[in-house]
Tab-separated table of C-alpha atoms in Angstrom:
chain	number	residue	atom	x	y	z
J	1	UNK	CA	-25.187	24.566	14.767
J	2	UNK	CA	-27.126	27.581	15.662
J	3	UNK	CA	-30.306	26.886	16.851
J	4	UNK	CA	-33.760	27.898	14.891
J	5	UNK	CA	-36.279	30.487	16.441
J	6	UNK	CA	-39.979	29.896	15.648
J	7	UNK	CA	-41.431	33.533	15.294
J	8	UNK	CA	-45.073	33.503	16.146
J	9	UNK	CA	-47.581	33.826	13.661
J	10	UNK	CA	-44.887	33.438	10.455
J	11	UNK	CA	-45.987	31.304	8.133
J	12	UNK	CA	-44.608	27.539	7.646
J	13	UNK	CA	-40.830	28.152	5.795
J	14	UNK	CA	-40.373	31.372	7.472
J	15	UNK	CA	-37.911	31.398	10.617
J	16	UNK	CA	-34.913	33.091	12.119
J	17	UNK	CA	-31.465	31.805	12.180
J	18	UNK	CA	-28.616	33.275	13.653
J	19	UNK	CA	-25.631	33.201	11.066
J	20	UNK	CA	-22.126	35.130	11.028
J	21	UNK	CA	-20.925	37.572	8.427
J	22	UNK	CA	-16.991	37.513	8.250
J	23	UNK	CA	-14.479	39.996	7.015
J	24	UNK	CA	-12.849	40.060	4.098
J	25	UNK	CA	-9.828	37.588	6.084
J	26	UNK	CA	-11.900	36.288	8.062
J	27	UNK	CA	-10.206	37.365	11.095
J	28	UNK	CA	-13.504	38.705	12.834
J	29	UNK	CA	-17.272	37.783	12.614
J	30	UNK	CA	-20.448	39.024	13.462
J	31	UNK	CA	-23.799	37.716	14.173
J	32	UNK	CA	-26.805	38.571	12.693
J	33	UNK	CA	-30.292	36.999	12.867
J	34	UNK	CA	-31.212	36.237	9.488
J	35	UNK	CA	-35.010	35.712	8.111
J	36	UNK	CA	-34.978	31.866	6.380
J	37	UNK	CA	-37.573	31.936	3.508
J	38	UNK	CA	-38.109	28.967	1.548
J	39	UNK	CA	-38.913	31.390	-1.294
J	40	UNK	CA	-35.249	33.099	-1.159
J	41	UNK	CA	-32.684	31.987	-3.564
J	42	UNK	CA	-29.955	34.472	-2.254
J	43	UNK	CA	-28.875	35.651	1.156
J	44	UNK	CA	-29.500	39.268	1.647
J	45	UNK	CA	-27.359	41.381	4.493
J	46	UNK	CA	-28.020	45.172	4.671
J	47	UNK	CA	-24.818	47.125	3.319
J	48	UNK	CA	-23.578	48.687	6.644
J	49	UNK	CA	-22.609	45.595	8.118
J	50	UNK	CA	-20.977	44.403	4.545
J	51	UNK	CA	-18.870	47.767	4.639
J	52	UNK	CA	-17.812	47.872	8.323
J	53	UNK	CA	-16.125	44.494	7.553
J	54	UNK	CA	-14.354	45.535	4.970
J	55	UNK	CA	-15.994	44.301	1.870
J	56	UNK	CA	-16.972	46.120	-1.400
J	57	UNK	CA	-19.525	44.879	-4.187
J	58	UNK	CA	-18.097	43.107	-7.070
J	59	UNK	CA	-20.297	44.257	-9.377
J	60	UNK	CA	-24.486	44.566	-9.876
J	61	UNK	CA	-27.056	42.007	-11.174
J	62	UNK	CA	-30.512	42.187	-12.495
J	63	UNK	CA	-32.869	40.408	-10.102
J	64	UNK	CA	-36.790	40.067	-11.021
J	65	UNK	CA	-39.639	40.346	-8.068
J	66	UNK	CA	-42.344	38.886	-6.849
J	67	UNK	CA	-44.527	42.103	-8.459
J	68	UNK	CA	-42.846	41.324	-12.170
J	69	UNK	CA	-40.687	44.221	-11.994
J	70	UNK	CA	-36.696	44.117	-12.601
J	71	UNK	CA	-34.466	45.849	-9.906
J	72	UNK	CA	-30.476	45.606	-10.323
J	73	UNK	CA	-28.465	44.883	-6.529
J	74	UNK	CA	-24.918	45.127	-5.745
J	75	UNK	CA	-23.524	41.583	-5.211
J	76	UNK	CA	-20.479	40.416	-3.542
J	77	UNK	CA	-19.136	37.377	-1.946
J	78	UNK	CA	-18.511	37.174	1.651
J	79	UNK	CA	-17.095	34.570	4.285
J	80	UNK	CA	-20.284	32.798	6.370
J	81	UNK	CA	-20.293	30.684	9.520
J	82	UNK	CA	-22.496	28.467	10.793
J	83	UNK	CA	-21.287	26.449	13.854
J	84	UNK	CA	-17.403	25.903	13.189
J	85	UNK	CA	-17.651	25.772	9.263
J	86	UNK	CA	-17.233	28.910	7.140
J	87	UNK	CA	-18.322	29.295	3.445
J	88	UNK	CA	-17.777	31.503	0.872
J	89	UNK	CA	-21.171	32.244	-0.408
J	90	UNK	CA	-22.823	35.033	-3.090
J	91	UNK	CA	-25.009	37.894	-0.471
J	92	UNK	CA	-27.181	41.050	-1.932
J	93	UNK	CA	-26.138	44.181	-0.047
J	94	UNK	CA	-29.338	45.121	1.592
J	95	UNK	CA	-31.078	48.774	2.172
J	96	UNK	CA	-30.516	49.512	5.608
J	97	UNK	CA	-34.241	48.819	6.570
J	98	UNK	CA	-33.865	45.072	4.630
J	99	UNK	CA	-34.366	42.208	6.936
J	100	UNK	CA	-31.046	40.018	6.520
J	101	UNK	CA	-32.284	36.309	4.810
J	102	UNK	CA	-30.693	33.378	4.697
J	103	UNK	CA	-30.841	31.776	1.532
J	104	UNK	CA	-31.526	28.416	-0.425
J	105	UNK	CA	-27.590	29.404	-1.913
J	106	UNK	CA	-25.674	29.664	0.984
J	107	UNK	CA	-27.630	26.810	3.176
J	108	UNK	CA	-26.580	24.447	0.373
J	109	UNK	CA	-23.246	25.715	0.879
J	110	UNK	CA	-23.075	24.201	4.508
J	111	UNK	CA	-24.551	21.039	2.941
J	112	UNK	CA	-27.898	21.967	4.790
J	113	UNK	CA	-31.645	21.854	3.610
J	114	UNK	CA	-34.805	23.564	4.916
J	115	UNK	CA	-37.395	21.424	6.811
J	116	UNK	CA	-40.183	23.722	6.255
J	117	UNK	CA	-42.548	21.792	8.567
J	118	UNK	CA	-40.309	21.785	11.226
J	119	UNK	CA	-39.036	25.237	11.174
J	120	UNK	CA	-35.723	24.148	11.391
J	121	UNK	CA	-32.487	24.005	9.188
J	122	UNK	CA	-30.993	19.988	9.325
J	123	UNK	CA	-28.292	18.618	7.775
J	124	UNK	CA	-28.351	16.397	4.367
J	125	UNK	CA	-28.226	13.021	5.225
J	126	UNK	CA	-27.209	11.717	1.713
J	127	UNK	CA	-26.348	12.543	-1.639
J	128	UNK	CA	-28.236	10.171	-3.011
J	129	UNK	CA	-31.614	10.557	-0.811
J	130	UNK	CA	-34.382	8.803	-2.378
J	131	UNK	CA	-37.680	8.920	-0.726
J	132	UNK	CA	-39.328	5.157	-0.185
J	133	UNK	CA	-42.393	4.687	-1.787
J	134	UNK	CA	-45.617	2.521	-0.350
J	135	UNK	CA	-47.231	-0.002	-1.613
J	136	UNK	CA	-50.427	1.945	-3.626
J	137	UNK	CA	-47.964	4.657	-5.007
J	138	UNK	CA	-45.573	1.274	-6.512
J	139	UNK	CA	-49.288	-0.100	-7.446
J	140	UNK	CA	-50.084	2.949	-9.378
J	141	UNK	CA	-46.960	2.877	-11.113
J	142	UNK	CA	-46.970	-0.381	-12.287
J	143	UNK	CA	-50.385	0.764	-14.571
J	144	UNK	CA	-48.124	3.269	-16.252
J	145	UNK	CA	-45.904	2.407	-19.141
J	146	UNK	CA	-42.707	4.595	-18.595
J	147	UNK	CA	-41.375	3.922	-22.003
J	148	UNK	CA	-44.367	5.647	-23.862
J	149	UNK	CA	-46.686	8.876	-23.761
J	150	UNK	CA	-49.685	9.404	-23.589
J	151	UNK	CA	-52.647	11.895	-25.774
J	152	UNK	CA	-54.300	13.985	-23.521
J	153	UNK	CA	-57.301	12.148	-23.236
J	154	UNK	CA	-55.511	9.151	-22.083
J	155	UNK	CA	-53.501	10.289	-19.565
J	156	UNK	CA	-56.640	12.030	-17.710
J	157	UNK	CA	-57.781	8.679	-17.912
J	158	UNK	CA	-54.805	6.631	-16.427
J	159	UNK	CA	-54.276	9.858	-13.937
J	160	UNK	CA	-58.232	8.799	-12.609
J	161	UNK	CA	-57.166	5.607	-12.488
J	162	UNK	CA	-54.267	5.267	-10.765
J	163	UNK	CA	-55.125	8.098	-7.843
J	164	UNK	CA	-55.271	6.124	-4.422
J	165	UNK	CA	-55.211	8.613	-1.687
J	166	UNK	CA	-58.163	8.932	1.089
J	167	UNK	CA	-58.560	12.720	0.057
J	168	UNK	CA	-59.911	14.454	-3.587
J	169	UNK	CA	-56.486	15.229	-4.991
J	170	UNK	CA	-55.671	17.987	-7.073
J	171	UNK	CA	-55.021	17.219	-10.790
J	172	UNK	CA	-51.316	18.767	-12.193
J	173	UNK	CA	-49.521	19.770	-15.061
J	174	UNK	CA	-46.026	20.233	-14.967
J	175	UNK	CA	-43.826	21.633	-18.127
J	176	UNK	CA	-40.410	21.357	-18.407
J	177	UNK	CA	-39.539	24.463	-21.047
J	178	UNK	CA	-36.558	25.684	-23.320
J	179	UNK	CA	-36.372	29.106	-21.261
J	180	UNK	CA	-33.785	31.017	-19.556
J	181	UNK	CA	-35.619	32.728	-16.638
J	182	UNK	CA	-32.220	34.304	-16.095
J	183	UNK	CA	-33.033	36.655	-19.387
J	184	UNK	CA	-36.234	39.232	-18.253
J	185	UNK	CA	-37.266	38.987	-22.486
J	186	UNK	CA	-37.870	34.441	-21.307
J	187	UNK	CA	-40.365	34.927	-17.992
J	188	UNK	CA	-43.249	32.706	-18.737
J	189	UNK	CA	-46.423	34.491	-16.310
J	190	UNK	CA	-49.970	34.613	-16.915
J	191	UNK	CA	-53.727	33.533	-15.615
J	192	UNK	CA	-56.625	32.022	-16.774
J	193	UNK	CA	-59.987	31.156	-15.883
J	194	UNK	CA	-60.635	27.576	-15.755
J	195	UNK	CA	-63.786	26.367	-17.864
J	196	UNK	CA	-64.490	23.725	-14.755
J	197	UNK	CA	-62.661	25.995	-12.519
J	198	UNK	CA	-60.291	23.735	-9.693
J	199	UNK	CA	-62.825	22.240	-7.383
J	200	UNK	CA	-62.016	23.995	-4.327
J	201	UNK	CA	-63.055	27.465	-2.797
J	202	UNK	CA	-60.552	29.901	-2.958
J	203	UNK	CA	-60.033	33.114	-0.118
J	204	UNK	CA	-59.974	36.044	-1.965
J	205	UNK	CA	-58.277	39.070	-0.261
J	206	UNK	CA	-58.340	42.369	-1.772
J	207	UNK	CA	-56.295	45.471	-0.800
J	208	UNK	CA	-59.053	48.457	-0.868
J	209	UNK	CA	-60.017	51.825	0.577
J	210	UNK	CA	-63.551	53.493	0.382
J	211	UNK	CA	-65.820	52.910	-1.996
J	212	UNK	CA	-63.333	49.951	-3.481
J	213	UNK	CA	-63.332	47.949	-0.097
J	214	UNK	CA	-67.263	48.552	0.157
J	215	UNK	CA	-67.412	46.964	-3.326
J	216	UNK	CA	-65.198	44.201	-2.730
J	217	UNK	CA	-67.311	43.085	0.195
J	218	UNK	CA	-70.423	43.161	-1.954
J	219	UNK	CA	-68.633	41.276	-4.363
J	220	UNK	CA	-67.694	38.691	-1.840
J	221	UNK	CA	-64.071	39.077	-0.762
J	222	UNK	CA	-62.911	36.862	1.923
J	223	UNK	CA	-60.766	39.531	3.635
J	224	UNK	CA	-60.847	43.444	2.668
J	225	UNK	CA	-58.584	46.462	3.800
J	226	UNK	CA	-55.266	48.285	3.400
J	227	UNK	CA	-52.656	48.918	6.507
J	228	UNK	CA	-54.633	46.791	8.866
J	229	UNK	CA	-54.251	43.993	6.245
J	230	UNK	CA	-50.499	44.750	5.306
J	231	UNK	CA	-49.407	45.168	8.862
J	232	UNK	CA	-50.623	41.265	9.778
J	233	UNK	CA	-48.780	39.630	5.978
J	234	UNK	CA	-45.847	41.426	7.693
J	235	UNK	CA	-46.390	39.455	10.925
J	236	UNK	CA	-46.931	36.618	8.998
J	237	UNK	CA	-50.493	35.899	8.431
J	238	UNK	CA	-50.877	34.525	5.162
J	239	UNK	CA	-54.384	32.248	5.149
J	240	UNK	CA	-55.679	32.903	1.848
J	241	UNK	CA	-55.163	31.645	-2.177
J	242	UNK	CA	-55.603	34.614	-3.758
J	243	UNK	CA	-54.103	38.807	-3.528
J	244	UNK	CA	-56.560	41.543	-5.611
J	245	UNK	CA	-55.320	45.162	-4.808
J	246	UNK	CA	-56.743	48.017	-6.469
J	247	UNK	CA	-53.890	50.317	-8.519
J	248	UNK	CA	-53.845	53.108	-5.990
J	249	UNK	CA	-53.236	50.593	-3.133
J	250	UNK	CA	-50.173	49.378	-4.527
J	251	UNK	CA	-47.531	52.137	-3.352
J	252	UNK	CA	-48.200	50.409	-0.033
J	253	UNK	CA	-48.455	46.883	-0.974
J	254	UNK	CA	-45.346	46.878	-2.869
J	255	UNK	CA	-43.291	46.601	0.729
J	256	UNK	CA	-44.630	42.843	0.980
J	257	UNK	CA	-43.154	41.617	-2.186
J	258	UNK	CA	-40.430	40.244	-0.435
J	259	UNK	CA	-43.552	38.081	1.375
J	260	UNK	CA	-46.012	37.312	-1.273
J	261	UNK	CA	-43.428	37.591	-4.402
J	262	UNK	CA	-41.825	34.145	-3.542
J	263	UNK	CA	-45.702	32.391	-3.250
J	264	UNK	CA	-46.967	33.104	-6.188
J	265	UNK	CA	-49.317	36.261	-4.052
J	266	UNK	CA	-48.221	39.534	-5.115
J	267	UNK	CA	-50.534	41.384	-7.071
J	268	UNK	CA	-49.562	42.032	-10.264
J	269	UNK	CA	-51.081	43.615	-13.867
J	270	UNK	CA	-49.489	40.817	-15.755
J	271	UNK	CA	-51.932	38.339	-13.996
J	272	UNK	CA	-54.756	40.649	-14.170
J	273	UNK	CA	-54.550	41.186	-10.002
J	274	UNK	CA	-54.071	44.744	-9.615
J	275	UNK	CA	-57.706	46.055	-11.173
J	276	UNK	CA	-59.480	49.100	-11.083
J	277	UNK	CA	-62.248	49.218	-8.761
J	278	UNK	CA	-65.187	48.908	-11.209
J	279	UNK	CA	-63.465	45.927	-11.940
J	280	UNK	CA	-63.216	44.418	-8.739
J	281	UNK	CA	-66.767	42.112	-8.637
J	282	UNK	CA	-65.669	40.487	-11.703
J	283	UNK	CA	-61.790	39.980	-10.607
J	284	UNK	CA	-63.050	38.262	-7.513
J	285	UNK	CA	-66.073	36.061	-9.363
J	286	UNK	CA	-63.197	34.622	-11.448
J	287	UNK	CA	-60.631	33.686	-8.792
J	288	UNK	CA	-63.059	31.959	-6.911
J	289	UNK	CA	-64.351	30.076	-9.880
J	290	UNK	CA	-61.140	28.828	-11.063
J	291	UNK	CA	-58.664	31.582	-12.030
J	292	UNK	CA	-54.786	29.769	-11.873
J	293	UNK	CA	-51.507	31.606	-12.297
J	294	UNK	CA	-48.985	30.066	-14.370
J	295	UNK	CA	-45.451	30.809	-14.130
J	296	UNK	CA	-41.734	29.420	-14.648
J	297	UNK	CA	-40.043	28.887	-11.684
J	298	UNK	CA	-35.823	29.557	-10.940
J	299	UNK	CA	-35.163	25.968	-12.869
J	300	UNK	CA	-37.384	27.114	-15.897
J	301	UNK	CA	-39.988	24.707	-14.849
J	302	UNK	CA	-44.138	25.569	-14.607
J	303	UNK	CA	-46.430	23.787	-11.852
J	304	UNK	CA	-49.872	24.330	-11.900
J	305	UNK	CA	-53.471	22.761	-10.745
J	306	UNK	CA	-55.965	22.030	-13.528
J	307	UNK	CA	-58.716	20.255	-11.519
J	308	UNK	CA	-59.745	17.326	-8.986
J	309	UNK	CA	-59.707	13.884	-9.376
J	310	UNK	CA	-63.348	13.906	-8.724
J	311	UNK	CA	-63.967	15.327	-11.997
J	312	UNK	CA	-65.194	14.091	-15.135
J	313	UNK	CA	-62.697	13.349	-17.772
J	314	UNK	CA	-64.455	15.407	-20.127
J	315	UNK	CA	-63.687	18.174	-17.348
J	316	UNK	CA	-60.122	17.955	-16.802
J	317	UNK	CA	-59.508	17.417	-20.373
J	318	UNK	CA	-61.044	20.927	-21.528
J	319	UNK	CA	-59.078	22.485	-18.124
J	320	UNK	CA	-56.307	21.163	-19.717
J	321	UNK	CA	-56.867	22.007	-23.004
J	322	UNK	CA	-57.326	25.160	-22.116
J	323	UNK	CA	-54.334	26.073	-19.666
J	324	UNK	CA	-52.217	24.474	-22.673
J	325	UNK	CA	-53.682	26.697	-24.722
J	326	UNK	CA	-53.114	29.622	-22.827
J	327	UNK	CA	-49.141	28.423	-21.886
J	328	UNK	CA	-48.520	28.600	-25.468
J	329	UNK	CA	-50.543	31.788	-26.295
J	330	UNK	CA	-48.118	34.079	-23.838
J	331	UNK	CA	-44.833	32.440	-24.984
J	332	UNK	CA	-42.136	34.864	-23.962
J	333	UNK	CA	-40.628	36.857	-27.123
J	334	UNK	CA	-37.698	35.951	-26.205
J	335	UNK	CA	-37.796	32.190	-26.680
J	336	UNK	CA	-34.989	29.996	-28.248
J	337	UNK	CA	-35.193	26.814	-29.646
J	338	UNK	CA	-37.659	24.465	-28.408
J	339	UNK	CA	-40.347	25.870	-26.338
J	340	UNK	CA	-42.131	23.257	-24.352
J	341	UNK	CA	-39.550	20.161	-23.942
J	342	UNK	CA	-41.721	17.855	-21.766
J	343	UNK	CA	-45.313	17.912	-20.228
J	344	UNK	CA	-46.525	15.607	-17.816
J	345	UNK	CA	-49.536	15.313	-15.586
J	346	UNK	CA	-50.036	13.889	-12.230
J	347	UNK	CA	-52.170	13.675	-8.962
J	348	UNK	CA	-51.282	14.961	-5.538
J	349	UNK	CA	-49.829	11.862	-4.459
J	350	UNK	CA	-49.337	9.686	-7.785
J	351	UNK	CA	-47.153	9.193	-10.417
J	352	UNK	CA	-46.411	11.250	-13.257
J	353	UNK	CA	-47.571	10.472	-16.757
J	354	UNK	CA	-45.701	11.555	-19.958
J	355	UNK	CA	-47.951	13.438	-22.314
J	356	UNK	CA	-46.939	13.229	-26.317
J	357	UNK	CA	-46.247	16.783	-26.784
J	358	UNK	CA	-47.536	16.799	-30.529
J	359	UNK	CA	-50.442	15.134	-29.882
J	360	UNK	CA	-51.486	17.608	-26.674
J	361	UNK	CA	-49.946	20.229	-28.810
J	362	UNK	CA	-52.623	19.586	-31.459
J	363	UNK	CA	-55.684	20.034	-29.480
J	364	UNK	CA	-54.370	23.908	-29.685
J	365	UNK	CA	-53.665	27.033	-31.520
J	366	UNK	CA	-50.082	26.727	-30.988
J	367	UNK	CA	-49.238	23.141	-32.239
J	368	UNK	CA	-45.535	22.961	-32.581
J	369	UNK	CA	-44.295	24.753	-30.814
């Protein structure tokens, strides 16, 4: 297998990997050094290469971006090896300026997975892989009753309870939904401000000229500027929580969706992140209070922080109350069927613990759903 190459200053999950692109018969390859992102679902290779070895698109597909937006790429399936094995495997024809990536598709392909830590791409081990569990996580577990679920106010409890790390661990709701992110009328996105907020300080970094940037530092920004900010995301600095960019800003900041898109960082009007600048102070007050993003990910699922452990059950019941509240409120129009199928709440490290959707469902305006 081809070795991985560390680039300095990328972020963990970002790495290069040298892959070849076959022709149609697979009679001649060629190698490219592709980006791996643990955010990409689909390898990407720009179209010249695609077209010198023979291959056309078989058709186009709607694809939706880390900025909200809905773009349509040519598709086609081409011949990809990796060490002595060649797969078959789904690719994007890329602009010519694209960086080639590697994706989650194709690496499964080769039965390979990412080890984002390392920076490396390793083989599966097992179908069957089961991670082995220590003694306070099988502790914890025993407390919950699998069988049942829980009302809000008693799973906050048992989550309290049953947290054992050495650290304050973040408190988490997960939803399972009845979407089809495939369909752009079923993408579940939107932000709130937390009435306890999360319990941690979050860097706030806000793309601003001029009288915006001087305002944004007033306001207490973290990190504030335009190109000299954009050129080191493209290198790969990525050290805070939170993007703000001011609506003039974004004909430049729309190059690093392919960066921020797949984190959860692009700045986007349908999370309130791209502002205008007399809106900035208040923008950045909120994210560093508590402002969360929620938003489906590729398997129609939603992960997102409510609060610490260290809070007061009073606390994380109103934060999640509230981002309940909120998940329901901006229910796609284009639902079907049953809207939220499961919720359940955990700690960093702990297990999960069923809520009883009617009963959590109750506590809002949109009881059930």
């Amino acid at each position: 297998m081809a070795a991985s190459k560390k680039i300095r200053g990328e972020s963990v999950g970002v790495f290069r990997f040298t892959i070849e692109i076959g022709s149609r018969d697979e009679s001649r390859f060629r190698s490219i050094d592709a980006l791996v992102d643990t955010g990409a679902i689909f390898s990407r290779v720009p179209g010249s290469i695609l077209r010198d070895l023979g291959h056309h698109p078989s058709g186009r597909e709607s694809f939706e971006l880390g900025d909200g937006s809905i773009v349509q790429w040519d598709v086609g399936d081409v011949p990809v090896r990796i060490g002595d094995r060649v797969r078959v495997t789904t690719c994007i024809w890329g602009t010519e300026e694209a960086t080639p990536v590697l994706g989650t598709v194709t690496i499964e392909q080769f039965l390979l997975m990412v080890d984002p830590t390392r920076q490396e791409i390793v083989p599966i081990v097992g179908p069957f892989q089961m991670a082995q569990r220590g003694k306070k996580y099988r502790a914890a577990l025993e407390k919950i009753d699998r069988s049942r679920t829980y009302e809000p106010k008693e799973a906050v409890s048992l989550v309290k309870e049953t947290a054992y790390a050495n650290f304050d661990e973040s408190v988490e709701l997960h939803i399972k939904t009845g979407l089809d992110t495939r369909h752009a009328d079923q993408q579940l996105r939107g932000t709130l401000v937390l009435p306890h907020g999360l319990g941690k300080g979050q860097r706030v970094l806000v793309f601003a000229e001029g009288e915006a940037a001087r305002n944004a530092e007033q306001a207490g920004a973290d990190f504030v500027g335009a190109d000299d900010l954009i050129k080191r995301i493209e290198g790969g600095w990525l050290e805070f929580e939170v993007a703000l960019a001011v609506r003039e800003m974004m004909g430049k900041v729309g190059r690093l969706g392919r960066v921020l898109g797949p984190r959860g960082l692009m700045p986007n009007p349908r999370t309130n992140t791209v502002v205008e600048p007399q809106d900035l102070p208040k923008a950045i007050r909120d994210s560093k209070q508590g402002r969360v993003e929620f938003r489906t990910d590729r398997t129609n699922l939603v992960h997102v922080p409510f609060g610490k452990v260290s809070f007061a059950e009073e606390a994380l019941v109103e934060n999640l109350g509230s981002l309940i509240e909120a998940i329901v409120r901006e229910k796609p129009s284009g639902a079907k069927g049953q809207y939220i199928r499961s919720m359940t709440v955990t700690t960093t490290m702990g297990p999960g613990i069923k809520l009883d959707i009617p009963a959590t469902l109750s506590t809002t305006t949109g009881a059930g759903v």
